[in-house]
Short mmCIF file of C-alpha atoms and ligand atoms in Angstrom, two decimals:
data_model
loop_
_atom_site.label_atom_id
_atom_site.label_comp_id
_atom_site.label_asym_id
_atom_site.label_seq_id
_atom_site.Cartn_x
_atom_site.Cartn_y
_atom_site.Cartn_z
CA UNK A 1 -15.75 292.78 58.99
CA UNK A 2 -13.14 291.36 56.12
CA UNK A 3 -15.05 291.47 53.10
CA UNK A 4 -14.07 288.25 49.75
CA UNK A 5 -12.56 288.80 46.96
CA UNK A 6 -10.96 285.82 44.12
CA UNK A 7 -8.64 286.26 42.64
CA UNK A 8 -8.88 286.34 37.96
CA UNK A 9 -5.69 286.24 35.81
CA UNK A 10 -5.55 287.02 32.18
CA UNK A 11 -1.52 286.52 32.01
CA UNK A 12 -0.60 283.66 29.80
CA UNK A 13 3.06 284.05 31.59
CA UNK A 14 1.53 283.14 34.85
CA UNK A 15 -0.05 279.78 33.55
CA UNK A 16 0.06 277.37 36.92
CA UNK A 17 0.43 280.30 38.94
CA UNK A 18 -2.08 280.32 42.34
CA UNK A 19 -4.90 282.10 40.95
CA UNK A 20 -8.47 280.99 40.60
CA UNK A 21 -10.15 282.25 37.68
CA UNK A 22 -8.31 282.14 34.59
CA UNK A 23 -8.77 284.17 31.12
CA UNK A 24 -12.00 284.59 30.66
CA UNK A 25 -13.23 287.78 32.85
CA UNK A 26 -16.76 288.20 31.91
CA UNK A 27 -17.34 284.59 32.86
CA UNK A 28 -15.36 284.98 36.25
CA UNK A 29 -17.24 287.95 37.26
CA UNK A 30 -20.37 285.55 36.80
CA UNK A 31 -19.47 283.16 38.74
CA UNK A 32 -18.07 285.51 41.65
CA UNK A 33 -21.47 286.92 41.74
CA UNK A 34 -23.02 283.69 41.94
CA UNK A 35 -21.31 282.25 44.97
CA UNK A 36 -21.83 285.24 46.78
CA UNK A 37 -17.89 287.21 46.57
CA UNK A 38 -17.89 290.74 47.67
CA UNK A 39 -15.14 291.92 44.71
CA UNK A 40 -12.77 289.81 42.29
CA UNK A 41 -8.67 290.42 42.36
CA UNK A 42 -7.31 290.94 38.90
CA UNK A 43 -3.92 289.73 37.45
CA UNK A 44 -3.71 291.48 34.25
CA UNK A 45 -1.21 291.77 31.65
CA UNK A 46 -0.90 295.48 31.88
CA UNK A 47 -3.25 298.53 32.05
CA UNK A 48 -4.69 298.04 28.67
CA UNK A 49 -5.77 294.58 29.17
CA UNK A 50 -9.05 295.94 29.73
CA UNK A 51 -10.49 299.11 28.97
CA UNK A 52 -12.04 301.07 31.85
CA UNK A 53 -15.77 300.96 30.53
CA UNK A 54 -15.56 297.03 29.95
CA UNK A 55 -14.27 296.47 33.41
CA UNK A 56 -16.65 299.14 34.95
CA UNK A 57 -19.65 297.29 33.20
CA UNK A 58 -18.71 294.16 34.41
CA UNK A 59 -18.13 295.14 37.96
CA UNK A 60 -21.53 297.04 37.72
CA UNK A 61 -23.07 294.70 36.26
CA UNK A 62 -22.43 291.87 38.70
CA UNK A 63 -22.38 294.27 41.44
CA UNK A 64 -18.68 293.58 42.20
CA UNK A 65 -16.17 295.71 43.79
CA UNK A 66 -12.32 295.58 42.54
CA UNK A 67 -10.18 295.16 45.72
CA UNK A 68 -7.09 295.30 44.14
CA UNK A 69 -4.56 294.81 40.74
CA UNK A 70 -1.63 292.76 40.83
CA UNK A 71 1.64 293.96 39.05
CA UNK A 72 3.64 290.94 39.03
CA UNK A 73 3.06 290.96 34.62
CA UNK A 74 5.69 293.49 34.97
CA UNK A 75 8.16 291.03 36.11
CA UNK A 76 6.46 287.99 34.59
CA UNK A 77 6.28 289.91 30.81
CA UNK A 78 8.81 292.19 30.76
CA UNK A 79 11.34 291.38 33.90
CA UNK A 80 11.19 295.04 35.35
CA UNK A 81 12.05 295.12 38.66
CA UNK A 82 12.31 298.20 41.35
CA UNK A 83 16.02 297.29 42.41
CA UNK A 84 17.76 296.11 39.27
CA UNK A 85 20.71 297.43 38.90
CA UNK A 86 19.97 299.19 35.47
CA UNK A 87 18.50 302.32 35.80
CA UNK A 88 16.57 301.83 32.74
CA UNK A 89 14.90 298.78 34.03
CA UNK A 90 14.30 300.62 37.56
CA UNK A 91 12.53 303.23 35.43
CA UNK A 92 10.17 300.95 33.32
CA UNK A 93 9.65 299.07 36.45
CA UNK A 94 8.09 302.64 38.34
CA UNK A 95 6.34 303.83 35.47
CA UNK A 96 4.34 300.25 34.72
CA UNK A 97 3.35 300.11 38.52
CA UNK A 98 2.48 304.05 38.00
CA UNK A 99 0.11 302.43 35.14
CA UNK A 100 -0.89 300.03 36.41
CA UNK A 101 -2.35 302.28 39.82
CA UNK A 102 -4.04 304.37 37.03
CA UNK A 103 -5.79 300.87 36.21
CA UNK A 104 -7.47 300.17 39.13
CA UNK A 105 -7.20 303.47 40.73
CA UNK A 106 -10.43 304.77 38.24
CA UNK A 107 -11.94 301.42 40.02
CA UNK A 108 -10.88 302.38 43.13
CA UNK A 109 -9.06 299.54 43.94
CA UNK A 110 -5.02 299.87 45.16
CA UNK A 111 -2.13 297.80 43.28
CA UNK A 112 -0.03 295.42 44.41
CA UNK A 113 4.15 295.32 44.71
CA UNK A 114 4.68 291.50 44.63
CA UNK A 115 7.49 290.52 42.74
CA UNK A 116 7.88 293.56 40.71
CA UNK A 117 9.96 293.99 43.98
CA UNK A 118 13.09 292.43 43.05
CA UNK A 119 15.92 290.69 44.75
CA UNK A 120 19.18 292.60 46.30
CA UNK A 121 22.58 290.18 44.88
CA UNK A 122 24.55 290.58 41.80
CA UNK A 123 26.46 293.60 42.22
CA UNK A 124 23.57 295.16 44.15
CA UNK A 125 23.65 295.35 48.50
CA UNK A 126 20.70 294.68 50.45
CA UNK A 127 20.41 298.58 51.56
CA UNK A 128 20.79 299.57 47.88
CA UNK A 129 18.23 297.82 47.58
CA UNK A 130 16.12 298.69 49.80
CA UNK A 131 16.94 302.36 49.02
CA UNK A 132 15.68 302.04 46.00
CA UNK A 133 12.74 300.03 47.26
CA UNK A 134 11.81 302.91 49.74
CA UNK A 135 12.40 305.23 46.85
CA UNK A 136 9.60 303.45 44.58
CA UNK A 137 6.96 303.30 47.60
CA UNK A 138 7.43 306.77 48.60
CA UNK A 139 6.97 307.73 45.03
CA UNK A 140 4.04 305.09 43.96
CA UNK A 141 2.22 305.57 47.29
CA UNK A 142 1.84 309.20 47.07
CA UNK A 143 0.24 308.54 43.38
CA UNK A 144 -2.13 306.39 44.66
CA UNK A 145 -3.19 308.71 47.34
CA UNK A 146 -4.78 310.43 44.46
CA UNK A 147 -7.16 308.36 43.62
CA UNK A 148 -7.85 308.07 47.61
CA UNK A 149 -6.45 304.52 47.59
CA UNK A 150 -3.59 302.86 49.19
CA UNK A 151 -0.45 301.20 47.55
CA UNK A 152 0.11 297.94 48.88
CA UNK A 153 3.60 296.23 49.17
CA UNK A 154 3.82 292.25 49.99
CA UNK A 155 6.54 290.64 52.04
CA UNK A 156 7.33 287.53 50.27
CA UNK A 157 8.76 284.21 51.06
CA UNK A 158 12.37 283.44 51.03
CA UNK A 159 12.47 281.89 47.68
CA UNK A 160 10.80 284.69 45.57
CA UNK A 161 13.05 287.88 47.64
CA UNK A 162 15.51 288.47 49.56
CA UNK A 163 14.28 291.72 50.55
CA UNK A 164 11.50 291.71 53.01
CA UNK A 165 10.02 288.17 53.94
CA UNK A 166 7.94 288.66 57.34
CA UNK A 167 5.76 291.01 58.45
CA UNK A 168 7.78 292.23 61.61
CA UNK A 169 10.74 293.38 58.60
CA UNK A 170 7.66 294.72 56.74
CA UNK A 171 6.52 297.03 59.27
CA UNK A 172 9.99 298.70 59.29
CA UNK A 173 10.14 299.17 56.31
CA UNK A 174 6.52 300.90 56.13
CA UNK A 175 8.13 303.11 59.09
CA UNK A 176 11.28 303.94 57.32
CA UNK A 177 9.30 305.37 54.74
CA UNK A 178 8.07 309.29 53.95
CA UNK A 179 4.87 308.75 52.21
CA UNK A 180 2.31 307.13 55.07
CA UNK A 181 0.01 305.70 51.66
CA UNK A 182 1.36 302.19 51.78
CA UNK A 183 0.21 299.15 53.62
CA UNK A 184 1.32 295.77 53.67
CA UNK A 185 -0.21 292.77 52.10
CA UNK A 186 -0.49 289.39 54.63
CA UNK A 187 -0.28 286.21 52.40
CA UNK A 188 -0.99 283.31 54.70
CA UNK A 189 1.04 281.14 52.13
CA UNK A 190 4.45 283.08 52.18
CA UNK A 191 3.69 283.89 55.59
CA UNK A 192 2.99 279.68 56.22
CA UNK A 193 6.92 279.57 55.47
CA UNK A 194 8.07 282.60 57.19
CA UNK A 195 6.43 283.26 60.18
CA UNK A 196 7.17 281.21 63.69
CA UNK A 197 2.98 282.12 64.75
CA UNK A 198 0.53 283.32 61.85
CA UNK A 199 -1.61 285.21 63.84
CA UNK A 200 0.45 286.92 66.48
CA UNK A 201 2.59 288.12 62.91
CA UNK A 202 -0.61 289.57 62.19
CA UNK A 203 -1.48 290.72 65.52
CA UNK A 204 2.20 292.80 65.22
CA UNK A 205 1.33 294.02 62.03
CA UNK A 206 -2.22 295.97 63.01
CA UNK A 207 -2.76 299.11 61.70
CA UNK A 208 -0.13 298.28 58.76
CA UNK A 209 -2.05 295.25 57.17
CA UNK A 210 -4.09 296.30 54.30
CA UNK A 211 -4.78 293.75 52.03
CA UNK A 212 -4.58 289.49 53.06
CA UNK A 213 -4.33 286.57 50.36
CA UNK A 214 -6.71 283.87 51.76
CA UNK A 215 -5.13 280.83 51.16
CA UNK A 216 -3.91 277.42 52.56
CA UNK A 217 0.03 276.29 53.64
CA UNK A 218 -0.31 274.14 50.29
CA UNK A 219 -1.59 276.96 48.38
CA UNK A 220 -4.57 275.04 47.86
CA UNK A 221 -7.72 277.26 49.07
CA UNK A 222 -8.46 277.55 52.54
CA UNK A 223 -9.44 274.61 54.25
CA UNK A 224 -7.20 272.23 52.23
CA UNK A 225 -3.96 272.67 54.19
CA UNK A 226 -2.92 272.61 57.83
CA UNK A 227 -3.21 276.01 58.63
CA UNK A 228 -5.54 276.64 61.78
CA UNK A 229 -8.08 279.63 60.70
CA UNK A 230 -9.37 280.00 64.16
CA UNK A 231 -6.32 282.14 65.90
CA UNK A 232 -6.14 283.76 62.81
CA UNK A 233 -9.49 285.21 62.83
CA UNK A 234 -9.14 286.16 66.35
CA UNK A 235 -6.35 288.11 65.27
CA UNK A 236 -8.21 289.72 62.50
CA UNK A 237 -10.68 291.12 64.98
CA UNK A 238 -8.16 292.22 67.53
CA UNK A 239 -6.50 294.33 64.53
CA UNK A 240 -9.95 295.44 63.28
CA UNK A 241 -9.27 294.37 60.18
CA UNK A 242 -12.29 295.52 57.69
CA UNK A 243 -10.04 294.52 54.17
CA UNK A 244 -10.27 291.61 51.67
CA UNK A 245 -9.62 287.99 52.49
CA UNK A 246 -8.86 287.59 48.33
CA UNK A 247 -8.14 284.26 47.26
CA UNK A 248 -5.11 283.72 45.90
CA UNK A 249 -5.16 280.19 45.66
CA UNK A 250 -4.18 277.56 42.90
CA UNK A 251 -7.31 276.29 41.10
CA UNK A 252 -7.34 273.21 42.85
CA UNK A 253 -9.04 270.97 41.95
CA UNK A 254 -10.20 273.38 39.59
CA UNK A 255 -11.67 276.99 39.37
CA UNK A 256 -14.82 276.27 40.25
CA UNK A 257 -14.47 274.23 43.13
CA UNK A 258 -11.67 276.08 44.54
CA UNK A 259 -14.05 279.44 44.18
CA UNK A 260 -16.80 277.49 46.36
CA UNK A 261 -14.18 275.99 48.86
CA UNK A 262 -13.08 279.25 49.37
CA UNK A 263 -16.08 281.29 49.90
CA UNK A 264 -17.67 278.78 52.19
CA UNK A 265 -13.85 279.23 54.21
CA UNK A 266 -14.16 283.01 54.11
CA UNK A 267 -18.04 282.52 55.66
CA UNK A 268 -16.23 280.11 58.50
CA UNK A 269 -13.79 282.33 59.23
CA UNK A 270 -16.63 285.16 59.34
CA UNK A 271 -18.21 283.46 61.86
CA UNK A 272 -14.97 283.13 63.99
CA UNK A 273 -14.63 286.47 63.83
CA UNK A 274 -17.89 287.90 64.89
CA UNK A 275 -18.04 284.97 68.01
CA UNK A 276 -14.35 285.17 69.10
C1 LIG B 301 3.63 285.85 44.56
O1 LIG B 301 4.07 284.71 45.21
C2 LIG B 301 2.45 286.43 45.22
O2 LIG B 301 2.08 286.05 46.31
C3 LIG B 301 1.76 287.47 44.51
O3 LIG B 301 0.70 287.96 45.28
C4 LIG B 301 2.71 288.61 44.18
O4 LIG B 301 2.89 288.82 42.88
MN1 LIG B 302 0.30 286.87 47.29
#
């Protein structure tokens, strides 16, 4: 059974970005407890945003898991990317992700490769690109095996890469690769403008899909857009899919009430699951 996460940013950069919970981490962890979320997703600056005890006391505390870390400050902060076409860059880019799996790997939780990424363009071809791409999984994935965690890589939608934007061109490129530690991240937003069917996308990605963004066509949370939940959840059994639904979501209408929209979603879409 999918378990909830929401997601918390402490990135100043990121300011009207879609995440719940903003700044204040002690306070988010309360109220993720409260409504009843299985874990929280964090959006930190960088590894030393918070130390390992703080974060361990917090999650103990409110007897939350970590499901995963985002990377995107690396782009966001510092504009490292995986396929620039500087080698320095490509080198700062690996070794903040390599931090940054150290960060939640102690937690047990995998990172994210959103837009840390990149974009092929500007003197750079797409298999370049993707070389280099393949290069950074293969090498990040096998790190994170070591803390007996995935890494997870997210297709994105056309206007954020170039790269990878569906799930059918994300499964190739999990088979192209040597390391077998990476799995693809499903967000039903970028997905909302990529994919022709949501859930037979998801269906086609199985095995592969280890992480999903819970979240509406709008970006709003679930339940505030048009996209139908039902198929979707039928899906989600059909792949046996036992990860987060973690909502990345805008605050809408604010953090509060998109945190209760959203769990009371993730308990429909529960139900769907178990009776479909
Ligand atoms: C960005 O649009 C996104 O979906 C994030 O999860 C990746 O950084
Ligand atoms: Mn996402």
């Amino acid at each position: 059974m999918p378990l909830s996460a929401v997601t918390v940013s402490l990135v100043a950069e990121a300011k009207g970005g879609p995440f719940v919970f903003w700044d204040d981490l002690p306070a988010a962890c309360a109220q993720a407890k409260r409504l009843g979320f299985d874990a929280i997703e964090l959006f930190a600056p960088g590894p030393d945003a918070v130390s390992r005890e703080t974060l361990g006391k917090l999650l103990s505390t409110h007897q939350l898991r970590l499901a995963a870390v985002g990377t995107g400050a690396g782009w966001v902060k510092h504009k490292l990317s995986l396929t620039s076409p500087d080698a320095d860059v490509r080198k700062r880019a690996i070794d903040f992700i390599r931090s940054m799996v150290d960060f939640g790997g102690v937690h047990q939780a995998p990172a994210i490769i959103g837009s840390m990424q990149g974009r092929w363009g500007e003197g750079v071809s797409k298999e370049q690109a993707i070389d280099w791409l393949r290069e950074g999984l293969n090498e990040l994935g096998e790190h994170a095996r070591g803390y007996g965690v995935p890494l997870i890589y997210e297709p994105l939608n056309r206007y954020e890469t170039n790269l990878v934007n569906t799930v059918d061109a994300g499964v190739e490129l999990m088979e192209s690769l040597a390391t077998n530690n990476v799995r693809l991240l499903a967000d039903l937003f970028h997905m909302n403008i990529e994919e022709g069917d949501l859930a037979a996308a998801l269906t086609r990605g199985g095995r592969w899909i280890g992480h999903l963004h819970f979240v509406d066509s709008n970006r709003r949370p679930a339940g505030c857009g048009h996209i139908d939940y039902a198929p979707i959840a039928k899906s989600l059994k059909d792949i046996h899919y036992a990860g987060y639904l973690s909502a990345e979501a805008l605050p809408w209408p604010d953090s509060s009430a998109a945190a209760e929209q959203t769990i009371s979603a993730y308990r429909r879409v529960v139900d769907m699951v178990e009776s479909s």
